[in-house]
Amino acid sequence: PEVTVEVLTWVNRLVGGSGSGSVVLKQSLQPNDTIEMTLRRFSERFPALRAQLWERDGEITENLHIMVNHKMIGDTHTLRSRLASGDTISLLGQFSGG
């Protein structure tokens, strides 16, 4: 089983992308994996992403937004929510409107 990790906008430079559009990668899923557990394993593959995704205290940074199945974390999921094979995690940079 695996999940899709979609890395969008400038964030995809951290996983070898061009900094625009998206890079889509796969991540293996272990039984009872949570979003946080999966993101920790995924970010170990990409040290630049790991540095941007996690604070020194081990908490997730506010610089990146995380969505699961196109819904923002906090709306229908938390970092402790379990994932299912076929789910999609999206990582995008902080943005603001004007």
PDB file of N, CA and C in Angstrom:
ATOM      1  N   PRO A   1       0.829  -1.208   0.000  1.00  0.00           N
ATOM      2  CA  PRO A   1       0.000   0.000   0.000  1.00  0.00           C
ATOM      3  C   PRO A   1       0.862   1.256   0.000  1.00  0.00           C
ATOM      4  N   GLU A   2       0.347   2.294  -0.624  1.00  0.00           N
ATOM      5  CA  GLU A   2       1.083   3.548  -0.683  1.00  0.00           C
ATOM      6  C   GLU A   2       0.123   4.722  -0.791  1.00  0.00           C
ATOM      7  N   VAL A   3       0.674   5.898  -0.491  1.00  0.00           N
ATOM      8  CA  VAL A   3      -0.055   7.145  -0.659  1.00  0.00           C
ATOM      9  C   VAL A   3       0.708   7.986  -1.676  1.00  0.00           C
ATOM     10  N   THR A   4      -0.001   8.936  -2.244  1.00  0.00           N
ATOM     11  CA  THR A   4       0.601   9.892  -3.159  1.00  0.00           C
ATOM     12  C   THR A   4       0.946  11.143  -2.371  1.00  0.00           C
ATOM     13  N   VAL A   5       2.137  11.678  -2.602  1.00  0.00           N
ATOM     14  CA  VAL A   5       2.525  12.946  -1.996  1.00  0.00           C
ATOM     15  C   VAL A   5       2.727  13.934  -3.138  1.00  0.00           C
ATOM     16  N   GLU A   6       1.886  14.946  -3.148  1.00  0.00           N
ATOM     17  CA  GLU A   6       1.922  15.980  -4.176  1.00  0.00           C
ATOM     18  C   GLU A   6       2.586  17.213  -3.558  1.00  0.00           C
ATOM     19  N   VAL A   7       3.711  17.639  -4.138  1.00  0.00           N
ATOM     20  CA  VAL A   7       4.467  18.758  -3.594  1.00  0.00           C
ATOM     21  C   VAL A   7       4.312  19.931  -4.567  1.00  0.00           C
ATOM     22  N   LEU A   8       3.672  20.992  -4.084  1.00  0.00           N
ATOM     23  CA  LEU A   8       3.244  22.082  -4.955  1.00  0.00           C
ATOM     24  C   LEU A   8       4.074  23.345  -4.781  1.00  0.00           C
ATOM     25  N   THR A   9       4.075  24.165  -5.806  1.00  0.00           N
ATOM     26  CA  THR A   9       4.681  25.497  -5.860  1.00  0.00           C
ATOM     27  C   THR A   9       6.148  25.442  -5.455  1.00  0.00           C
ATOM     28  N   TRP A  10       6.643  26.498  -4.793  1.00  0.00           N
ATOM     29  CA  TRP A  10       8.069  26.594  -4.449  1.00  0.00           C
ATOM     30  C   TRP A  10       8.552  25.425  -3.616  1.00  0.00           C
ATOM     31  N   VAL A  11       7.651  24.761  -2.925  1.00  0.00           N
ATOM     32  CA  VAL A  11       8.043  23.651  -2.046  1.00  0.00           C
ATOM     33  C   VAL A  11       8.649  22.506  -2.851  1.00  0.00           C
ATOM     34  N   ASN A  12       8.227  22.341  -4.112  1.00  0.00           N
ATOM     35  CA  ASN A  12       8.746  21.193  -4.859  1.00  0.00           C
ATOM     36  C   ASN A  12      10.235  21.306  -5.182  1.00  0.00           C
ATOM     37  N   ARG A  13      10.821  22.508  -5.044  1.00  0.00           N
ATOM     38  CA  ARG A  13      12.279  22.631  -5.182  1.00  0.00           C
ATOM     39  C   ARG A  13      12.989  21.794  -4.124  1.00  0.00           C
ATOM     40  N   LEU A  14      12.325  21.582  -2.992  1.00  0.00           N
ATOM     41  CA  LEU A  14      12.916  20.834  -1.882  1.00  0.00           C
ATOM     42  C   LEU A  14      12.961  19.334  -2.147  1.00  0.00           C
ATOM     43  N   VAL A  15      12.264  18.890  -3.210  1.00  0.00           N
ATOM     44  CA  VAL A  15      12.267  17.468  -3.575  1.00  0.00           C
ATOM     45  C   VAL A  15      12.749  17.274  -5.009  1.00  0.00           C
ATOM     46  N   GLY A  16      13.488  18.266  -5.537  1.00  0.00           N
ATOM     47  CA  GLY A  16      14.076  18.140  -6.860  1.00  0.00           C
ATOM     48  C   GLY A  16      13.275  18.740  -7.994  1.00  0.00           C
ATOM     49  N   GLY A  17      12.178  19.438  -7.692  1.00  0.00           N
ATOM     50  CA  GLY A  17      11.357  20.041  -8.734  1.00  0.00           C
ATOM     51  C   GLY A  17      11.866  21.402  -9.160  1.00  0.00           C
ATOM     52  N   SER A  18      11.110  22.048 -10.049  1.00  0.00           N
ATOM     53  CA  SER A  18      11.506  23.327 -10.627  1.00  0.00           C
ATOM     54  C   SER A  18      11.071  24.529  -9.807  1.00  0.00           C
ATOM     55  N   GLY A  19      10.193  24.331  -8.845  1.00  0.00           N
ATOM     56  CA  GLY A  19       9.691  25.445  -8.046  1.00  0.00           C
ATOM     57  C   GLY A  19       8.365  25.988  -8.532  1.00  0.00           C
ATOM     58  N   SER A  20       7.803  25.370  -9.544  1.00  0.00           N
ATOM     59  CA  SER A  20       6.453  25.733  -9.983  1.00  0.00           C
ATOM     60  C   SER A  20       5.714  24.455 -10.346  1.00  0.00           C
ATOM     61  N   GLY A  21       4.405  24.562 -10.399  1.00  0.00           N
ATOM     62  CA  GLY A  21       3.626  23.362 -10.692  1.00  0.00           C
ATOM     63  C   GLY A  21       3.682  22.383  -9.534  1.00  0.00           C
ATOM     64  N   SER A  22       3.733  21.100  -9.886  1.00  0.00           N
ATOM     65  CA  SER A  22       3.754  20.088  -8.826  1.00  0.00           C
ATOM     66  C   SER A  22       4.691  18.946  -9.182  1.00  0.00           C
ATOM     67  N   VAL A  23       5.170  18.291  -8.144  1.00  0.00           N
ATOM     68  CA  VAL A  23       5.919  17.048  -8.258  1.00  0.00           C
ATOM     69  C   VAL A  23       5.106  16.015  -7.502  1.00  0.00           C
ATOM     70  N   VAL A  24       4.830  14.891  -8.133  1.00  0.00           N
ATOM     71  CA  VAL A  24       4.021  13.843  -7.523  1.00  0.00           C
ATOM     72  C   VAL A  24       4.911  12.631  -7.275  1.00  0.00           C
ATOM     73  N   LEU A  25       4.943  12.197  -6.016  1.00  0.00           N
ATOM     74  CA  LEU A  25       5.767  11.071  -5.603  1.00  0.00           C
ATOM     75  C   LEU A  25       4.918  10.076  -4.825  1.00  0.00           C
ATOM     76  N   LYS A  26       5.421   8.882  -4.663  1.00  0.00           N
ATOM     77  CA  LYS A  26       4.739   7.845  -3.880  1.00  0.00           C
ATOM     78  C   LYS A  26       5.501   7.614  -2.585  1.00  0.00           C
ATOM     79  N   GLN A  27       4.756   7.261  -1.550  1.00  0.00           N
ATOM     80  CA  GLN A  27       5.346   6.931  -0.259  1.00  0.00           C
ATOM     81  C   GLN A  27       4.675   5.672   0.254  1.00  0.00           C
ATOM     82  N   SER A  28       5.485   4.708   0.685  1.00  0.00           N
ATOM     83  CA  SER A  28       4.907   3.468   1.222  1.00  0.00           C
ATOM     84  C   SER A  28       4.117   3.771   2.484  1.00  0.00           C
ATOM     85  N   LEU A  29       3.136   2.968   2.706  1.00  0.00           N
ATOM     86  CA  LEU A  29       2.239   3.131   3.846  1.00  0.00           C
ATOM     87  C   LEU A  29       2.326   1.876   4.699  1.00  0.00           C
ATOM     88  N   GLN A  30       2.585   2.068   5.979  1.00  0.00           N
ATOM     89  CA  GLN A  30       2.639   0.965   6.929  1.00  0.00           C
ATOM     90  C   GLN A  30       1.286   0.836   7.626  1.00  0.00           C
ATOM     91  N   PRO A  31       0.966  -0.331   8.171  1.00  0.00           N
ATOM     92  CA  PRO A  31      -0.306  -0.476   8.879  1.00  0.00           C
ATOM     93  C   PRO A  31      -0.446   0.569   9.990  1.00  0.00           C
ATOM     94  N   ASN A  32      -1.606   1.162  10.088  1.00  0.00           N
ATOM     95  CA  ASN A  32      -1.946   2.151  11.117  1.00  0.00           C
ATOM     96  C   ASN A  32      -1.131   3.439  11.019  1.00  0.00           C
ATOM     97  N   ASP A  33      -0.530   3.719   9.878  1.00  0.00           N
ATOM     98  CA  ASP A  33       0.229   4.953   9.710  1.00  0.00           C
ATOM     99  C   ASP A  33      -0.675   6.173   9.854  1.00  0.00           C
ATOM    100  N   THR A  34      -0.145   7.168  10.538  1.00  0.00           N
ATOM    101  CA  THR A  34      -0.825   8.459  10.622  1.00  0.00           C
ATOM    102  C   THR A  34      -0.197   9.402   9.587  1.00  0.00           C
ATOM    103  N   ILE A  35      -0.823  10.536   9.405  1.00  0.00           N
ATOM    104  CA  ILE A  35      -0.274  11.540   8.507  1.00  0.00           C
ATOM    105  C   ILE A  35       1.117  11.942   8.985  1.00  0.00           C
ATOM    106  N   GLU A  36       1.252  12.197  10.270  1.00  0.00           N
ATOM    107  CA  GLU A  36       2.552  12.612  10.800  1.00  0.00           C
ATOM    108  C   GLU A  36       3.625  11.553  10.571  1.00  0.00           C
ATOM    109  N   MET A  37       3.333  10.297  10.861  1.00  0.00           N
ATOM    110  CA  MET A  37       4.310   9.225  10.681  1.00  0.00           C
ATOM    111  C   MET A  37       4.756   9.131   9.220  1.00  0.00           C
ATOM    112  N   THR A  38       3.804   9.238   8.323  1.00  0.00           N
ATOM    113  CA  THR A  38       4.099   9.144   6.898  1.00  0.00           C
ATOM    114  C   THR A  38       4.944  10.332   6.444  1.00  0.00           C
ATOM    115  N   LEU A  39       4.598  11.535   6.910  1.00  0.00           N
ATOM    116  CA  LEU A  39       5.377  12.718   6.550  1.00  0.00           C
ATOM    117  C   LEU A  39       6.796  12.652   7.107  1.00  0.00           C
ATOM    118  N   ARG A  40       6.956  12.101   8.281  1.00  0.00           N
ATOM    119  CA  ARG A  40       8.311  11.965   8.844  1.00  0.00           C
ATOM    120  C   ARG A  40       9.159  11.050   7.964  1.00  0.00           C
ATOM    121  N   ARG A  41       8.612   9.916   7.564  1.00  0.00           N
ATOM    122  CA  ARG A  41       9.356   8.996   6.695  1.00  0.00           C
ATOM    123  C   ARG A  41       9.622   9.634   5.337  1.00  0.00           C
ATOM    124  N   PHE A  42       8.612  10.308   4.777  1.00  0.00           N
ATOM    125  CA  PHE A  42       8.774  10.955   3.474  1.00  0.00           C
ATOM    126  C   PHE A  42       9.867  12.015   3.530  1.00  0.00           C
ATOM    127  N   SER A  43       9.857  12.840   4.569  1.00  0.00           N
ATOM    128  CA  SER A  43      10.831  13.932   4.644  1.00  0.00           C
ATOM    129  C   SER A  43      12.249  13.429   4.898  1.00  0.00           C
ATOM    130  N   GLU A  44      12.405  12.219   5.415  1.00  0.00           N
ATOM    131  CA  GLU A  44      13.745  11.657   5.580  1.00  0.00           C
ATOM    132  C   GLU A  44      14.421  11.438   4.230  1.00  0.00           C
ATOM    133  N   ARG A  45      13.629  11.264   3.178  1.00  0.00           N
ATOM    134  CA  ARG A  45      14.178  11.074   1.834  1.00  0.00           C
ATOM    135  C   ARG A  45      14.720  12.381   1.255  1.00  0.00           C
ATOM    136  N   PHE A  46      14.273  13.520   1.809  1.00  0.00           N
ATOM    137  CA  PHE A  46      14.598  14.833   1.253  1.00  0.00           C
ATOM    138  C   PHE A  46      15.022  15.777   2.380  1.00  0.00           C
ATOM    139  N   PRO A  47      16.317  15.841   2.685  1.00  0.00           N
ATOM    140  CA  PRO A  47      16.789  16.666   3.802  1.00  0.00           C
ATOM    141  C   PRO A  47      16.357  18.134   3.714  1.00  0.00           C
ATOM    142  N   ALA A  48      16.320  18.715   2.522  1.00  0.00           N
ATOM    143  CA  ALA A  48      15.896  20.115   2.395  1.00  0.00           C
ATOM    144  C   ALA A  48      14.434  20.277   2.801  1.00  0.00           C
ATOM    145  N   LEU A  49      13.604  19.314   2.448  1.00  0.00           N
ATOM    146  CA  LEU A  49      12.195  19.351   2.861  1.00  0.00           C
ATOM    147  C   LEU A  49      12.093  19.156   4.363  1.00  0.00           C
ATOM    148  N   ARG A  50      12.849  18.209   4.893  1.00  0.00           N
ATOM    149  CA  ARG A  50      12.817  17.952   6.336  1.00  0.00           C
ATOM    150  C   ARG A  50      13.121  19.235   7.101  1.00  0.00           C
ATOM    151  N   ALA A  51      14.105  20.007   6.646  1.00  0.00           N
ATOM    152  CA  ALA A  51      14.488  21.246   7.328  1.00  0.00           C
ATOM    153  C   ALA A  51      13.369  22.289   7.289  1.00  0.00           C
ATOM    154  N   GLN A  52      12.550  22.284   6.254  1.00  0.00           N
ATOM    155  CA  GLN A  52      11.453  23.243   6.131  1.00  0.00           C
ATOM    156  C   GLN A  52      10.162  22.758   6.786  1.00  0.00           C
ATOM    157  N   LEU A  53      10.006  21.449   6.900  1.00  0.00           N
ATOM    158  CA  LEU A  53       8.751  20.877   7.388  1.00  0.00           C
ATOM    159  C   LEU A  53       8.675  20.777   8.905  1.00  0.00           C
ATOM    160  N   TRP A  54       9.817  20.555   9.553  1.00  0.00           N
ATOM    161  CA  TRP A  54       9.816  20.298  10.995  1.00  0.00           C
ATOM    162  C   TRP A  54      10.576  21.381  11.752  1.00  0.00           C
ATOM    163  N   GLU A  55      10.008  21.827  12.856  1.00  0.00           N
ATOM    164  CA  GLU A  55      10.684  22.761  13.762  1.00  0.00           C
ATOM    165  C   GLU A  55      11.721  21.984  14.571  1.00  0.00           C
ATOM    166  N   ARG A  56      12.606  22.700  15.235  1.00  0.00           N
ATOM    167  CA  ARG A  56      13.628  22.043  16.067  1.00  0.00           C
ATOM    168  C   ARG A  56      13.019  21.193  17.179  1.00  0.00           C
ATOM    169  N   ASP A  57      11.839  21.596  17.654  1.00  0.00           N
ATOM    170  CA  ASP A  57      11.204  20.836  18.734  1.00  0.00           C
ATOM    171  C   ASP A  57      10.430  19.624  18.217  1.00  0.00           C
ATOM    172  N   GLY A  58      10.500  19.368  16.899  1.00  0.00           N
ATOM    173  CA  GLY A  58       9.844  18.209  16.326  1.00  0.00           C
ATOM    174  C   GLY A  58       8.428  18.458  15.843  1.00  0.00           C
ATOM    175  N   GLU A  59       7.924  19.665  16.094  1.00  0.00           N
ATOM    176  CA  GLU A  59       6.571  20.000  15.635  1.00  0.00           C
ATOM    177  C   GLU A  59       6.612  20.428  14.175  1.00  0.00           C
ATOM    178  N   ILE A  60       5.474  20.332  13.520  1.00  0.00           N
ATOM    179  CA  ILE A  60       5.374  20.741  12.121  1.00  0.00           C
ATOM    180  C   ILE A  60       5.457  22.264  12.027  1.00  0.00           C
ATOM    181  N   THR A  61       6.120  22.751  11.015  1.00  0.00           N
ATOM    182  CA  THR A  61       6.287  24.183  10.838  1.00  0.00           C
ATOM    183  C   THR A  61       4.995  24.841  10.334  1.00  0.00           C
ATOM    184  N   GLU A  62       4.909  26.140  10.503  1.00  0.00           N
ATOM    185  CA  GLU A  62       3.772  26.876   9.956  1.00  0.00           C
ATOM    186  C   GLU A  62       4.072  27.384   8.552  1.00  0.00           C
ATOM    187  N   ASN A  63       5.263  27.118   8.031  1.00  0.00           N
ATOM    188  CA  ASN A  63       5.651  27.583   6.698  1.00  0.00           C
ATOM    189  C   ASN A  63       4.978  26.814   5.576  1.00  0.00           C
ATOM    190  N   LEU A  64       4.531  25.610   5.869  1.00  0.00           N
ATOM    191  CA  LEU A  64       3.913  24.769   4.853  1.00  0.00           C
ATOM    192  C   LEU A  64       2.489  24.410   5.251  1.00  0.00           C
ATOM    193  N   HIS A  65       1.643  24.307   4.245  1.00  0.00           N
ATOM    194  CA  HIS A  65       0.279  23.852   4.463  1.00  0.00           C
ATOM    195  C   HIS A  65       0.196  22.398   4.033  1.00  0.00           C
ATOM    196  N   ILE A  66      -0.570  21.617   4.792  1.00  0.00           N
ATOM    197  CA  ILE A  66      -0.735  20.195   4.505  1.00  0.00           C
ATOM    198  C   ILE A  66      -2.205  19.933   4.238  1.00  0.00           C
ATOM    199  N   MET A  67      -2.456  19.245   3.136  1.00  0.00           N
ATOM    200  CA  MET A  67      -3.813  18.842   2.810  1.00  0.00           C
ATOM    201  C   MET A  67      -3.826  17.320   2.643  1.00  0.00           C
ATOM    202  N   VAL A  68      -4.955  16.722   2.985  1.00  0.00           N
ATOM    203  CA  VAL A  68      -5.156  15.301   2.751  1.00  0.00           C
ATOM    204  C   VAL A  68      -6.427  15.168   1.928  1.00  0.00           C
ATOM    205  N   ASN A  69      -6.278  14.539   0.791  1.00  0.00           N
ATOM    206  CA  ASN A  69      -7.395  14.382  -0.137  1.00  0.00           C
ATOM    207  C   ASN A  69      -8.057  15.729  -0.432  1.00  0.00           C
ATOM    208  N   HIS A  70      -7.206  16.740  -0.619  1.00  0.00           N
ATOM    209  CA  HIS A  70      -7.601  18.100  -1.022  1.00  0.00           C
ATOM    210  C   HIS A  70      -8.372  18.861   0.044  1.00  0.00           C
ATOM    211  N   LYS A  71      -8.203  18.475   1.304  1.00  0.00           N
ATOM    212  CA  LYS A  71      -8.799  19.212   2.423  1.00  0.00           C
ATOM    213  C   LYS A  71      -7.699  19.569   3.405  1.00  0.00           C
ATOM    214  N   MET A  72      -7.700  20.827   3.847  1.00  0.00           N
ATOM    215  CA  MET A  72      -6.657  21.300   4.756  1.00  0.00           C
ATOM    216  C   MET A  72      -6.672  20.521   6.072  1.00  0.00           C
ATOM    217  N   ILE A  73      -5.481  20.264   6.599  1.00  0.00           N
ATOM    218  CA  ILE A  73      -5.370  19.671   7.929  1.00  0.00           C
ATOM    219  C   ILE A  73      -6.137  20.580   8.887  1.00  0.00           C
ATOM    220  N   GLY A  74      -6.907  19.984   9.752  1.00  0.00           N
ATOM    221  CA  GLY A  74      -7.711  20.754  10.691  1.00  0.00           C
ATOM    222  C   GLY A  74      -9.166  20.789  10.283  1.00  0.00           C
ATOM    223  N   ASP A  75      -9.442  20.664   8.972  1.00  0.00           N
ATOM    224  CA  ASP A  75     -10.831  20.643   8.514  1.00  0.00           C
ATOM    225  C   ASP A  75     -11.456  19.270   8.774  1.00  0.00           C
ATOM    226  N   THR A  76     -10.834  18.233   8.228  1.00  0.00           N
ATOM    227  CA  THR A  76     -11.372  16.877   8.396  1.00  0.00           C
ATOM    228  C   THR A  76     -10.341  15.903   8.957  1.00  0.00           C
ATOM    229  N   HIS A  77      -9.073  16.335   9.028  1.00  0.00           N
ATOM    230  CA  HIS A  77      -7.987  15.471   9.497  1.00  0.00           C
ATOM    231  C   HIS A  77      -7.096  16.244  10.459  1.00  0.00           C
ATOM    232  N   THR A  78      -6.390  15.492  11.287  1.00  0.00           N
ATOM    233  CA  THR A  78      -5.306  16.042  12.092  1.00  0.00           C
ATOM    234  C   THR A  78      -4.048  15.259  11.725  1.00  0.00           C
ATOM    235  N   LEU A  79      -2.914  15.679  12.231  1.00  0.00           N
ATOM    236  CA  LEU A  79      -1.682  14.941  11.955  1.00  0.00           C
ATOM    237  C   LEU A  79      -1.736  13.520  12.503  1.00  0.00           C
ATOM    238  N   ARG A  80      -2.631  13.278  13.443  1.00  0.00           N
ATOM    239  CA  ARG A  80      -2.746  11.940  14.037  1.00  0.00           C
ATOM    240  C   ARG A  80      -3.794  11.064  13.344  1.00  0.00           C
ATOM    241  N   SER A  81      -4.413  11.600  12.309  1.00  0.00           N
ATOM    242  CA  SER A  81      -5.395  10.808  11.551  1.00  0.00           C
ATOM    243  C   SER A  81      -4.673   9.713  10.777  1.00  0.00           C
ATOM    244  N   ARG A  82      -5.327   8.573  10.674  1.00  0.00           N
ATOM    245  CA  ARG A  82      -4.749   7.459   9.925  1.00  0.00           C
ATOM    246  C   ARG A  82      -4.972   7.663   8.439  1.00  0.00           C
ATOM    247  N   LEU A  83      -4.045   7.143   7.666  1.00  0.00           N
ATOM    248  CA  LEU A  83      -4.143   7.201   6.214  1.00  0.00           C
ATOM    249  C   LEU A  83      -4.563   5.844   5.665  1.00  0.00           C
ATOM    250  N   ALA A  84      -5.130   5.869   4.476  1.00  0.00           N
ATOM    251  CA  ALA A  84      -5.492   4.645   3.775  1.00  0.00           C
ATOM    252  C   ALA A  84      -4.756   4.621   2.435  1.00  0.00           C
ATOM    253  N   SER A  85      -4.485   3.442   1.949  1.00  0.00           N
ATOM    254  CA  SER A  85      -3.839   3.317   0.655  1.00  0.00           C
ATOM    255  C   SER A  85      -4.655   4.081  -0.384  1.00  0.00           C
ATOM    256  N   GLY A  86      -3.958   4.863  -1.199  1.00  0.00           N
ATOM    257  CA  GLY A  86      -4.640   5.652  -2.214  1.00  0.00           C
ATOM    258  C   GLY A  86      -4.904   7.091  -1.813  1.00  0.00           C
ATOM    259  N   ASP A  87      -4.728   7.420  -0.521  1.00  0.00           N
ATOM    260  CA  ASP A  87      -4.895   8.806  -0.082  1.00  0.00           C
ATOM    261  C   ASP A  87      -3.817   9.678  -0.724  1.00  0.00           C
ATOM    262  N   THR A  88      -4.087  10.979  -0.765  1.00  0.00           N
ATOM    263  CA  THR A  88      -3.128  11.951  -1.294  1.00  0.00           C
ATOM    264  C   THR A  88      -2.826  12.996  -0.230  1.00  0.00           C
ATOM    265  N   ILE A  89      -1.552  13.187   0.031  1.00  0.00           N
ATOM    266  CA  ILE A  89      -1.083  14.266   0.896  1.00  0.00           C
ATOM    267  C   ILE A  89      -0.525  15.344  -0.026  1.00  0.00           C
ATOM    268  N   SER A  90      -0.952  16.580   0.159  1.00  0.00           N
ATOM    269  CA  SER A  90      -0.428  17.699  -0.623  1.00  0.00           C
ATOM    270  C   SER A  90       0.322  18.632   0.302  1.00  0.00           C
ATOM    271  N   LEU A  91       1.494  19.070  -0.134  1.00  0.00           N
ATOM    272  CA  LEU A  91       2.311  20.021   0.611  1.00  0.00           C
ATOM    273  C   LEU A  91       2.430  21.278  -0.235  1.00  0.00           C
ATOM    274  N   LEU A  92       2.043  22.418   0.324  1.00  0.00           N
ATOM    275  CA  LEU A  92       2.204  23.653  -0.412  1.00  0.00           C
ATOM    276  C   LEU A  92       2.698  24.734   0.516  1.00  0.00           C
ATOM    277  N   GLY A  93       3.390  25.692  -0.059  1.00  0.00           N
ATOM    278  CA  GLY A  93       3.959  26.779   0.710  1.00  0.00           C
ATOM    279  C   GLY A  93       2.904  27.701   1.254  1.00  0.00           C
ATOM    280  N   GLN A  94       3.255  28.360   2.334  1.00  0.00           N
ATOM    281  CA  GLN A  94       2.356  29.330   2.928  1.00  0.00           C
ATOM    282  C   GLN A  94       2.023  30.388   1.881  1.00  0.00           C
ATOM    283  N   PHE A  95       0.781  30.795   1.866  1.00  0.00           N
ATOM    284  CA  PHE A  95       0.351  31.793   0.902  1.00  0.00           C
ATOM    285  C   PHE A  95      -0.552  32.793   1.604  1.00  0.00           C
ATOM    286  N   SER A  96      -0.719  33.928   0.984  1.00  0.00           N
ATOM    287  CA  SER A  96      -1.611  34.946   1.555  1.00  0.00           C
ATOM    288  C   SER A  96      -2.333  35.651   0.429  1.00  0.00           C
ATOM    289  N   GLY A  97      -3.449  36.202   0.755  1.00  0.00           N
ATOM    290  CA  GLY A  97      -4.240  36.930  -0.242  1.00  0.00           C
ATOM    291  C   GLY A  97      -4.180  38.426   0.028  1.00  0.00           C
ATOM    292  N   GLY A  98      -4.713  39.173  -0.887  1.00  0.00           N
ATOM    293  CA  GLY A  98      -4.635  40.598  -0.678  1.00  0.00           C
ATOM    294  C   GLY A  98      -5.808  41.340  -1.163  1.00  0.00           C
TER     295      GLY A  98
END
